[in-house]
PDB file of C-alpha atoms in Angstrom:
ATOM      1  CA  GLN Q   1     132.322  58.571 207.069  1.00  0.00           C
ATOM      2  CA  GLN Q   2     130.771  60.787 204.431  1.00  0.00           C
ATOM      3  CA  GLN Q   3     127.227  59.713 205.240  1.00  0.00           C
ATOM      4  CA  VAL Q   4     124.534  61.715 206.925  1.00  0.00           C
ATOM      5  CA  LYS Q   5     121.912  59.482 208.533  1.00  0.00           C
ATOM      6  CA  GLN Q   6     118.409  60.886 208.751  1.00  0.00           C
ATOM      7  CA  SER Q   7     115.361  59.665 210.627  1.00  0.00           C
ATOM      8  CA  PRO Q   8     112.501  59.055 210.566  1.00  0.00           C
ATOM      9  CA  GLN Q   9     111.822  58.190 206.937  1.00  0.00           C
ATOM     10  CA  SER Q  10     108.262  59.450 207.273  1.00  0.00           C
ATOM     11  CA  LEU Q  11     106.359  61.391 209.884  1.00  0.00           C
ATOM     12  CA  ILE Q  12     102.700  62.179 210.454  1.00  0.00           C
ATOM     13  CA  VAL Q  13     101.843  65.024 212.803  1.00  0.00           C
ATOM     14  CA  GLN Q  14      98.597  66.654 213.800  1.00  0.00           C
ATOM     15  CA  LYS Q  15      98.121  70.308 212.962  1.00  0.00           C
ATOM     16  CA  GLY Q  16      99.599  72.403 215.753  1.00  0.00           C
ATOM     17  CA  GLY Q  17     101.954  69.662 216.858  1.00  0.00           C
ATOM     18  CA  ILE Q  18     105.748  69.576 216.856  1.00  0.00           C
ATOM     19  CA  SER Q  19     107.593  67.804 214.060  1.00  0.00           C
ATOM     20  CA  ILE Q  20     111.068  66.549 214.898  1.00  0.00           C
ATOM     21  CA  ILE Q  21     113.543  65.193 212.367  1.00  0.00           C
ATOM     22  CA  ASN Q  22     116.972  63.963 213.364  1.00  0.00           C
ATOM     23  CA  CYS Q  23     120.294  63.649 211.574  1.00  0.00           C
ATOM     24  CA  ALA Q  24     123.645  62.222 212.564  1.00  0.00           C
ATOM     25  CA  TYR Q  25     127.041  62.452 210.930  1.00  0.00           C
ATOM     26  CA  GLU Q  26     130.513  60.981 211.342  1.00  0.00           C
ATOM     27  CA  ASN Q  27     132.859  63.384 209.595  1.00  0.00           C
ATOM     28  CA  THR Q  28     134.024  65.964 212.137  1.00  0.00           C
ATOM     29  CA  ALA Q  29     135.212  68.167 209.273  1.00  0.00           C
ATOM     30  CA  PHE Q  30     131.619  69.060 208.460  1.00  0.00           C
ATOM     31  CA  ASP Q  31     131.001  72.646 209.466  1.00  0.00           C
ATOM     32  CA  TYR Q  32     127.828  73.751 207.736  1.00  0.00           C
ATOM     33  CA  PHE Q  33     124.502  72.025 208.290  1.00  0.00           C
ATOM     34  CA  PRO Q  34     121.544  73.169 206.205  1.00  0.00           C
ATOM     35  CA  TRP Q  35     118.020  71.823 206.080  1.00  0.00           C
ATOM     36  CA  TYR Q  36     116.184  71.774 202.782  1.00  0.00           C
ATOM     37  CA  GLN Q  37     112.446  71.568 202.140  1.00  0.00           C
ATOM     38  CA  GLN Q  38     111.160  69.999 198.954  1.00  0.00           C
ATOM     39  CA  PHE Q  39     107.628  70.061 197.626  1.00  0.00           C
ATOM     40  CA  PRO Q  40     106.566  67.571 194.940  1.00  0.00           C
ATOM     41  CA  GLY Q  41     107.838  68.556 191.518  1.00  0.00           C
ATOM     42  CA  LYS Q  42     110.075  71.263 192.899  1.00  0.00           C
ATOM     43  CA  GLY Q  43     113.760  71.509 193.681  1.00  0.00           C
ATOM     44  CA  PRO Q  44     114.878  71.586 197.309  1.00  0.00           C
ATOM     45  CA  ALA Q  45     114.846  75.016 198.945  1.00  0.00           C
ATOM     46  CA  LEU Q  46     116.958  76.087 201.887  1.00  0.00           C
ATOM     47  CA  LEU Q  47     114.928  76.297 205.059  1.00  0.00           C
ATOM     48  CA  ILE Q  48     117.455  77.034 207.775  1.00  0.00           C
ATOM     49  CA  ALA Q  49     121.134  76.331 208.380  1.00  0.00           C
ATOM     50  CA  ILE Q  50     123.533  76.219 211.307  1.00  0.00           C
ATOM     51  CA  ARG Q  51     127.266  76.212 211.915  1.00  0.00           C
ATOM     52  CA  PRO Q  52     128.804  74.221 214.769  1.00  0.00           C
ATOM     53  CA  ASP Q  53     129.749  77.268 216.828  1.00  0.00           C
ATOM     54  CA  VAL Q  54     126.143  77.557 218.053  1.00  0.00           C
ATOM     55  CA  SER Q  55     123.888  74.966 219.646  1.00  0.00           C
ATOM     56  CA  GLU Q  56     120.581  76.289 218.413  1.00  0.00           C
ATOM     57  CA  LYS Q  57     119.185  78.506 215.703  1.00  0.00           C
ATOM     58  CA  LYS Q  58     115.600  79.607 215.394  1.00  0.00           C
ATOM     59  CA  GLU Q  59     113.795  81.145 212.456  1.00  0.00           C
ATOM     60  CA  GLY Q  60     110.096  81.557 212.960  1.00  0.00           C
ATOM     61  CA  ARG Q  61     108.567  78.148 213.643  1.00  0.00           C
ATOM     62  CA  PHE Q  62     111.724  76.317 212.581  1.00  0.00           C
ATOM     63  CA  THR Q  63     114.561  75.527 214.980  1.00  0.00           C
ATOM     64  CA  ILE Q  64     117.790  73.620 214.481  1.00  0.00           C
ATOM     65  CA  SER Q  65     119.328  72.034 217.549  1.00  0.00           C
ATOM     66  CA  PHE Q  66     122.979  71.055 217.211  1.00  0.00           C
ATOM     67  CA  ASN Q  67     124.946  68.709 219.456  1.00  0.00           C
ATOM     68  CA  LYS Q  68     128.564  68.830 218.379  1.00  0.00           C
ATOM     69  CA  SER Q  69     129.834  66.215 220.832  1.00  0.00           C
ATOM     70  CA  ALA Q  70     127.174  63.727 219.744  1.00  0.00           C
ATOM     71  CA  LYS Q  71     127.544  64.699 216.081  1.00  0.00           C
ATOM     72  CA  GLN Q  72     123.816  65.105 215.786  1.00  0.00           C
ATOM     73  CA  PHE Q  73     121.476  67.840 214.699  1.00  0.00           C
ATOM     74  CA  SER Q  74     117.740  68.068 214.443  1.00  0.00           C
ATOM     75  CA  LEU Q  75     114.979  70.158 212.943  1.00  0.00           C
ATOM     76  CA  HIS Q  76     111.992  71.111 215.046  1.00  0.00           C
ATOM     77  CA  ILE Q  77     108.887  72.520 213.402  1.00  0.00           C
ATOM     78  CA  MET Q  78     106.675  74.132 215.983  1.00  0.00           C
ATOM     79  CA  ASP Q  79     102.928  74.570 215.460  1.00  0.00           C
ATOM     80  CA  SER Q  80     103.105  72.359 212.375  1.00  0.00           C
ATOM     81  CA  GLN Q  81     100.729  73.311 209.570  1.00  0.00           C
ATOM     82  CA  PRO Q  82      99.333  71.346 206.614  1.00  0.00           C
ATOM     83  CA  GLY Q  83     101.397  73.642 204.365  1.00  0.00           C
ATOM     84  CA  ASP Q  84     104.523  72.227 205.989  1.00  0.00           C
ATOM     85  CA  SER Q  85     103.767  68.855 204.402  1.00  0.00           C
ATOM     86  CA  ALA Q  86     106.840  68.200 202.276  1.00  0.00           C
ATOM     87  CA  THR Q  87     110.039  66.184 202.223  1.00  0.00           C
ATOM     88  CA  TYR Q  88     112.816  67.517 204.416  1.00  0.00           C
ATOM     89  CA  PHE Q  89     116.492  66.841 203.832  1.00  0.00           C
ATOM     90  CA  CYS Q  90     119.331  67.518 206.197  1.00  0.00           C
ATOM     91  CA  ALA Q  91     122.753  68.082 204.703  1.00  0.00           C
ATOM     92  CA  ALA Q  92     126.325  68.719 205.697  1.00  0.00           C
ATOM     93  CA  SER Q  93     129.302  70.263 204.004  1.00  0.00           C
ATOM     94  CA  THR Q  94     132.795  71.356 204.814  1.00  0.00           C
ATOM     95  CA  GLN Q  95     134.948  74.340 204.056  1.00  0.00           C
ATOM     96  CA  THR Q  96     137.823  71.994 203.305  1.00  0.00           C
ATOM     97  CA  GLY Q  97     138.112  69.249 200.787  1.00  0.00           C
ATOM     98  CA  THR Q  98     135.634  69.113 197.982  1.00  0.00           C
ATOM     99  CA  TYR Q  99     132.847  71.254 199.428  1.00  0.00           C
ATOM    100  CA  LYS Q 100     130.064  69.028 198.192  1.00  0.00           C
ATOM    101  CA  TYR Q 101     126.889  68.804 200.182  1.00  0.00           C
ATOM    102  CA  ILE Q 102     126.129  65.379 201.606  1.00  0.00           C
ATOM    103  CA  PHE Q 103     122.399  64.882 201.997  1.00  0.00           C
ATOM    104  CA  GLY Q 104     120.393  62.682 204.281  1.00  0.00           C
ATOM    105  CA  THR Q 105     117.843  60.329 202.746  1.00  0.00           C
ATOM    106  CA  GLY Q 106     114.916  62.620 203.484  1.00  0.00           C
ATOM    107  CA  THR Q 107     111.860  62.647 205.732  1.00  0.00           C
ATOM    108  CA  ARG Q 108     108.410  62.818 204.255  1.00  0.00           C
ATOM    109  CA  LEU Q 109     106.311  64.917 206.598  1.00  0.00           C
ATOM    110  CA  LYS Q 110     102.531  64.954 206.494  1.00  0.00           C
ATOM    111  CA  VAL Q 111     100.669  67.367 208.719  1.00  0.00           C
ATOM    112  CA  LEU Q 112      97.038  66.449 209.193  1.00  0.00           C
ATOM    113  CA  ALA Q 113      94.480  69.223 209.133  1.00  0.00           C
TER     114      ALA Q 113
ATOM    115  CA  GLY P   1     115.453  85.029 185.958  1.00  0.00           C
ATOM    116  CA  ALA P   2     116.931  85.165 189.404  1.00  0.00           C
ATOM    117  CA  GLY P   3     117.014  81.467 190.110  1.00  0.00           C
ATOM    118  CA  VAL P   4     118.796  78.386 188.824  1.00  0.00           C
ATOM    119  CA  SER P   5     117.286  77.367 185.526  1.00  0.00           C
ATOM    120  CA  GLN P   6     117.340  73.840 184.158  1.00  0.00           C
ATOM    121  CA  SER P   7     116.263  72.574 180.792  1.00  0.00           C
ATOM    122  CA  PRO P   8     114.484  70.617 179.636  1.00  0.00           C
ATOM    123  CA  SER P   9     112.102  70.150 182.545  1.00  0.00           C
ATOM    124  CA  ASN P  10     111.156  66.723 181.252  1.00  0.00           C
ATOM    125  CA  LYS P  11     112.947  64.410 178.875  1.00  0.00           C
ATOM    126  CA  VAL P  12     111.844  61.035 177.604  1.00  0.00           C
ATOM    127  CA  THR P  13     114.457  59.148 175.653  1.00  0.00           C
ATOM    128  CA  GLU P  14     114.936  55.711 174.241  1.00  0.00           C
ATOM    129  CA  LYS P  15     117.424  53.361 175.790  1.00  0.00           C
ATOM    130  CA  GLY P  16     120.793  53.733 174.124  1.00  0.00           C
ATOM    131  CA  LYS P  17     120.341  57.354 173.097  1.00  0.00           C
ATOM    132  CA  ASP P  18     122.490  60.206 174.391  1.00  0.00           C
ATOM    133  CA  VAL P  19     120.955  63.079 176.336  1.00  0.00           C
ATOM    134  CA  GLU P  20     122.161  66.519 177.366  1.00  0.00           C
ATOM    135  CA  LEU P  21     120.828  68.314 180.392  1.00  0.00           C
ATOM    136  CA  ARG P  22     121.460  72.015 180.827  1.00  0.00           C
ATOM    137  CA  CYS P  23     121.890  74.159 183.915  1.00  0.00           C
ATOM    138  CA  ASP P  24     122.013  77.952 184.053  1.00  0.00           C
ATOM    139  CA  PRO P  25     123.228  78.923 187.514  1.00  0.00           C
ATOM    140  CA  ILE P  26     122.515  82.165 189.296  1.00  0.00           C
ATOM    141  CA  SER P  27     124.688  84.918 187.854  1.00  0.00           C
ATOM    142  CA  GLY P  28     127.909  85.330 189.801  1.00  0.00           C
ATOM    143  CA  HIS P  29     127.748  81.947 191.500  1.00  0.00           C
ATOM    144  CA  THR P  30     131.114  80.265 191.162  1.00  0.00           C
ATOM    145  CA  ALA P  31     130.160  76.871 192.525  1.00  0.00           C
ATOM    146  CA  LEU P  32     127.844  74.526 190.647  1.00  0.00           C
ATOM    147  CA  TYR P  33     126.650  71.067 191.658  1.00  0.00           C
ATOM    148  CA  TRP P  34     124.822  68.247 189.941  1.00  0.00           C
ATOM    149  CA  TYR P  35     122.764  65.806 191.977  1.00  0.00           C
ATOM    150  CA  ARG P  36     120.528  62.914 191.036  1.00  0.00           C
ATOM    151  CA  GLN P  37     117.315  62.082 192.846  1.00  0.00           C
ATOM    152  CA  SER P  38     115.709  58.755 192.160  1.00  0.00           C
ATOM    153  CA  LEU P  39     112.031  58.246 192.947  1.00  0.00           C
ATOM    154  CA  GLY P  40     111.492  58.577 196.672  1.00  0.00           C
ATOM    155  CA  GLN P  41     115.206  58.698 197.361  1.00  0.00           C
ATOM    156  CA  GLY P  42     117.658  61.253 198.660  1.00  0.00           C
ATOM    157  CA  LEU P  43     120.013  63.400 196.664  1.00  0.00           C
ATOM    158  CA  GLU P  44     122.984  61.598 195.190  1.00  0.00           C
ATOM    159  CA  PHE P  45     126.002  63.789 194.485  1.00  0.00           C
ATOM    160  CA  LEU P  46     127.322  63.562 190.932  1.00  0.00           C
ATOM    161  CA  ILE P  47     129.842  66.326 190.285  1.00  0.00           C
ATOM    162  CA  TYR P  48     130.924  69.714 191.545  1.00  0.00           C
ATOM    163  CA  PHE P  49     132.406  72.649 189.613  1.00  0.00           C
ATOM    164  CA  GLN P  50     134.401  75.554 190.912  1.00  0.00           C
ATOM    165  CA  GLY P  51     134.480  77.945 187.991  1.00  0.00           C
ATOM    166  CA  ASN P  52     135.074  75.774 184.937  1.00  0.00           C
ATOM    167  CA  SER P  53     137.042  73.162 186.840  1.00  0.00           C
ATOM    168  CA  ALA P  54     135.560  69.987 188.291  1.00  0.00           C
ATOM    169  CA  PRO P  55     137.668  69.104 191.340  1.00  0.00           C
ATOM    170  CA  ASP P  56     135.255  66.393 192.394  1.00  0.00           C
ATOM    171  CA  LYS P  57     133.781  63.988 189.877  1.00  0.00           C
ATOM    172  CA  SER P  58     133.574  61.174 192.370  1.00  0.00           C
ATOM    173  CA  GLY P  59     129.812  60.817 192.158  1.00  0.00           C
ATOM    174  CA  LEU P  60     129.550  60.164 188.436  1.00  0.00           C
ATOM    175  CA  PRO P  61     128.134  56.618 188.315  1.00  0.00           C
ATOM    176  CA  SER P  62     129.917  55.481 185.164  1.00  0.00           C
ATOM    177  CA  ASP P  63     131.987  56.694 182.237  1.00  0.00           C
ATOM    178  CA  ARG P  64     128.738  57.216 180.342  1.00  0.00           C
ATOM    179  CA  PHE P  65     128.255  60.331 182.444  1.00  0.00           C
ATOM    180  CA  SER P  66     130.200  63.519 181.807  1.00  0.00           C
ATOM    181  CA  ALA P  67     129.754  67.190 182.538  1.00  0.00           C
ATOM    182  CA  GLU P  68     131.308  70.430 181.512  1.00  0.00           C
ATOM    183  CA  ARG P  69     130.982  74.051 182.415  1.00  0.00           C
ATOM    184  CA  THR P  70     131.927  76.915 180.153  1.00  0.00           C
ATOM    185  CA  GLY P  71     132.572  80.561 180.925  1.00  0.00           C
ATOM    186  CA  GLY P  72     132.068  79.872 184.598  1.00  0.00           C
ATOM    187  CA  SER P  73     128.349  79.788 183.929  1.00  0.00           C
ATOM    188  CA  VAL P  74     126.274  77.269 181.988  1.00  0.00           C
ATOM    189  CA  SER P  75     126.849  73.592 182.666  1.00  0.00           C
ATOM    190  CA  THR P  76     125.842  70.573 180.624  1.00  0.00           C
ATOM    191  CA  LEU P  77     125.467  67.054 181.982  1.00  0.00           C
ATOM    192  CA  THR P  78     125.700  64.450 179.240  1.00  0.00           C
ATOM    193  CA  ILE P  79     124.592  60.853 179.570  1.00  0.00           C
ATOM    194  CA  GLN P  80     125.672  58.585 176.750  1.00  0.00           C
ATOM    195  CA  ARG P  81     123.959  55.348 175.798  1.00  0.00           C
ATOM    196  CA  THR P  82     121.229  55.881 178.364  1.00  0.00           C
ATOM    197  CA  GLN P  83     119.982  52.961 180.420  1.00  0.00           C
ATOM    198  CA  GLN P  84     116.692  52.529 182.250  1.00  0.00           C
ATOM    199  CA  GLU P  85     118.463  52.875 185.592  1.00  0.00           C
ATOM    200  CA  ASP P  86     119.438  56.407 184.566  1.00  0.00           C
ATOM    201  CA  SER P  87     115.795  57.455 184.949  1.00  0.00           C
ATOM    202  CA  ALA P  88     115.689  60.032 187.735  1.00  0.00           C
ATOM    203  CA  VAL P  89     115.385  63.733 188.425  1.00  0.00           C
ATOM    204  CA  TYR P  90     118.660  65.503 187.790  1.00  0.00           C
ATOM    205  CA  LEU P  91     119.075  68.561 189.976  1.00  0.00           C
ATOM    206  CA  CYS P  92     121.516  71.392 189.544  1.00  0.00           C
ATOM    207  CA  ALA P  93     122.472  73.822 192.295  1.00  0.00           C
ATOM    208  CA  SER P  94     124.741  76.813 192.531  1.00  0.00           C
ATOM    209  CA  SER P  95     126.239  78.817 195.356  1.00  0.00           C
ATOM    210  CA  VAL P  96     128.126  82.064 195.673  1.00  0.00           C
ATOM    211  CA  SER P  97     131.307  80.358 196.677  1.00  0.00           C
ATOM    212  CA  ILE P  98     132.613  77.090 197.919  1.00  0.00           C
ATOM    213  CA  VAL P  99     132.851  78.246 201.510  1.00  0.00           C
ATOM    214  CA  GLY P 100     129.812  76.695 203.123  1.00  0.00           C
ATOM    215  CA  THR P 101     127.222  78.987 201.595  1.00  0.00           C
ATOM    216  CA  GLU P 102     123.653  78.337 200.637  1.00  0.00           C
ATOM    217  CA  ALA P 103     123.152  76.200 197.566  1.00  0.00           C
ATOM    218  CA  PHE P 104     120.183  77.198 195.434  1.00  0.00           C
ATOM    219  CA  PHE P 105     118.552  74.405 193.478  1.00  0.00           C
ATOM    220  CA  GLY P 106     116.814  74.420 190.155  1.00  0.00           C
ATOM    221  CA  GLN P 107     113.573  72.541 189.624  1.00  0.00           C
ATOM    222  CA  GLY P 108     115.355  69.650 188.005  1.00  0.00           C
ATOM    223  CA  THR P 109     115.104  67.688 184.789  1.00  0.00           C
ATOM    224  CA  ARG P 110     112.999  64.558 184.998  1.00  0.00           C
ATOM    225  CA  LEU P 111     114.652  61.994 182.754  1.00  0.00           C
ATOM    226  CA  THR P 112     112.747  58.906 181.715  1.00  0.00           C
ATOM    227  CA  VAL P 113     114.522  56.226 179.720  1.00  0.00           C
ATOM    228  CA  VAL P 114     112.135  53.871 177.947  1.00  0.00           C
TER     229      VAL P 114
END
């Protein structure tokens, strides 16, 4: 019940295309859903985050779509660029309990020039 | 600096030796997390601190692993009698509070046990 399932494991997209990464969770107590971007040799960095009181959040080319009833959320990268090539992790946490972030297994994105 | 600082950045140790990994969180951040990332894998939760207390140690893989935090700031993760399976990148993160706020990660310590 603590797991966050992420797919796909890897993704190749042409420059200018849309990258879509999906995550699903079971624990309905989760109430904060961030996405992290990680470049090789670096720590993960927060990209965008959403709370379940909204269905969509957009920041620049990055959009989170959230479906509370389906317990799913996804990251959309519009106009994907080679500089977006990185590993993306979804995560979930809760304001109750132990507050730890539960991470998905990651998606390695490669954007072809 | 303004970010989470971890040291050392790389550590090679012989099997059976003890190692200490250090994390300096962002000043004023009360919550501190340790995660482990094995090659090509996701982030595995190890332990979480709120202030100097560790309410959740559920992710520590064995009793060879321990962590402490002093003064509500610096944290040390200690691995005793290291094994080859302990080889991984150990990441530390901190956040302002425990209430669903952004966690900032350090660059990690790459531990190699030979």
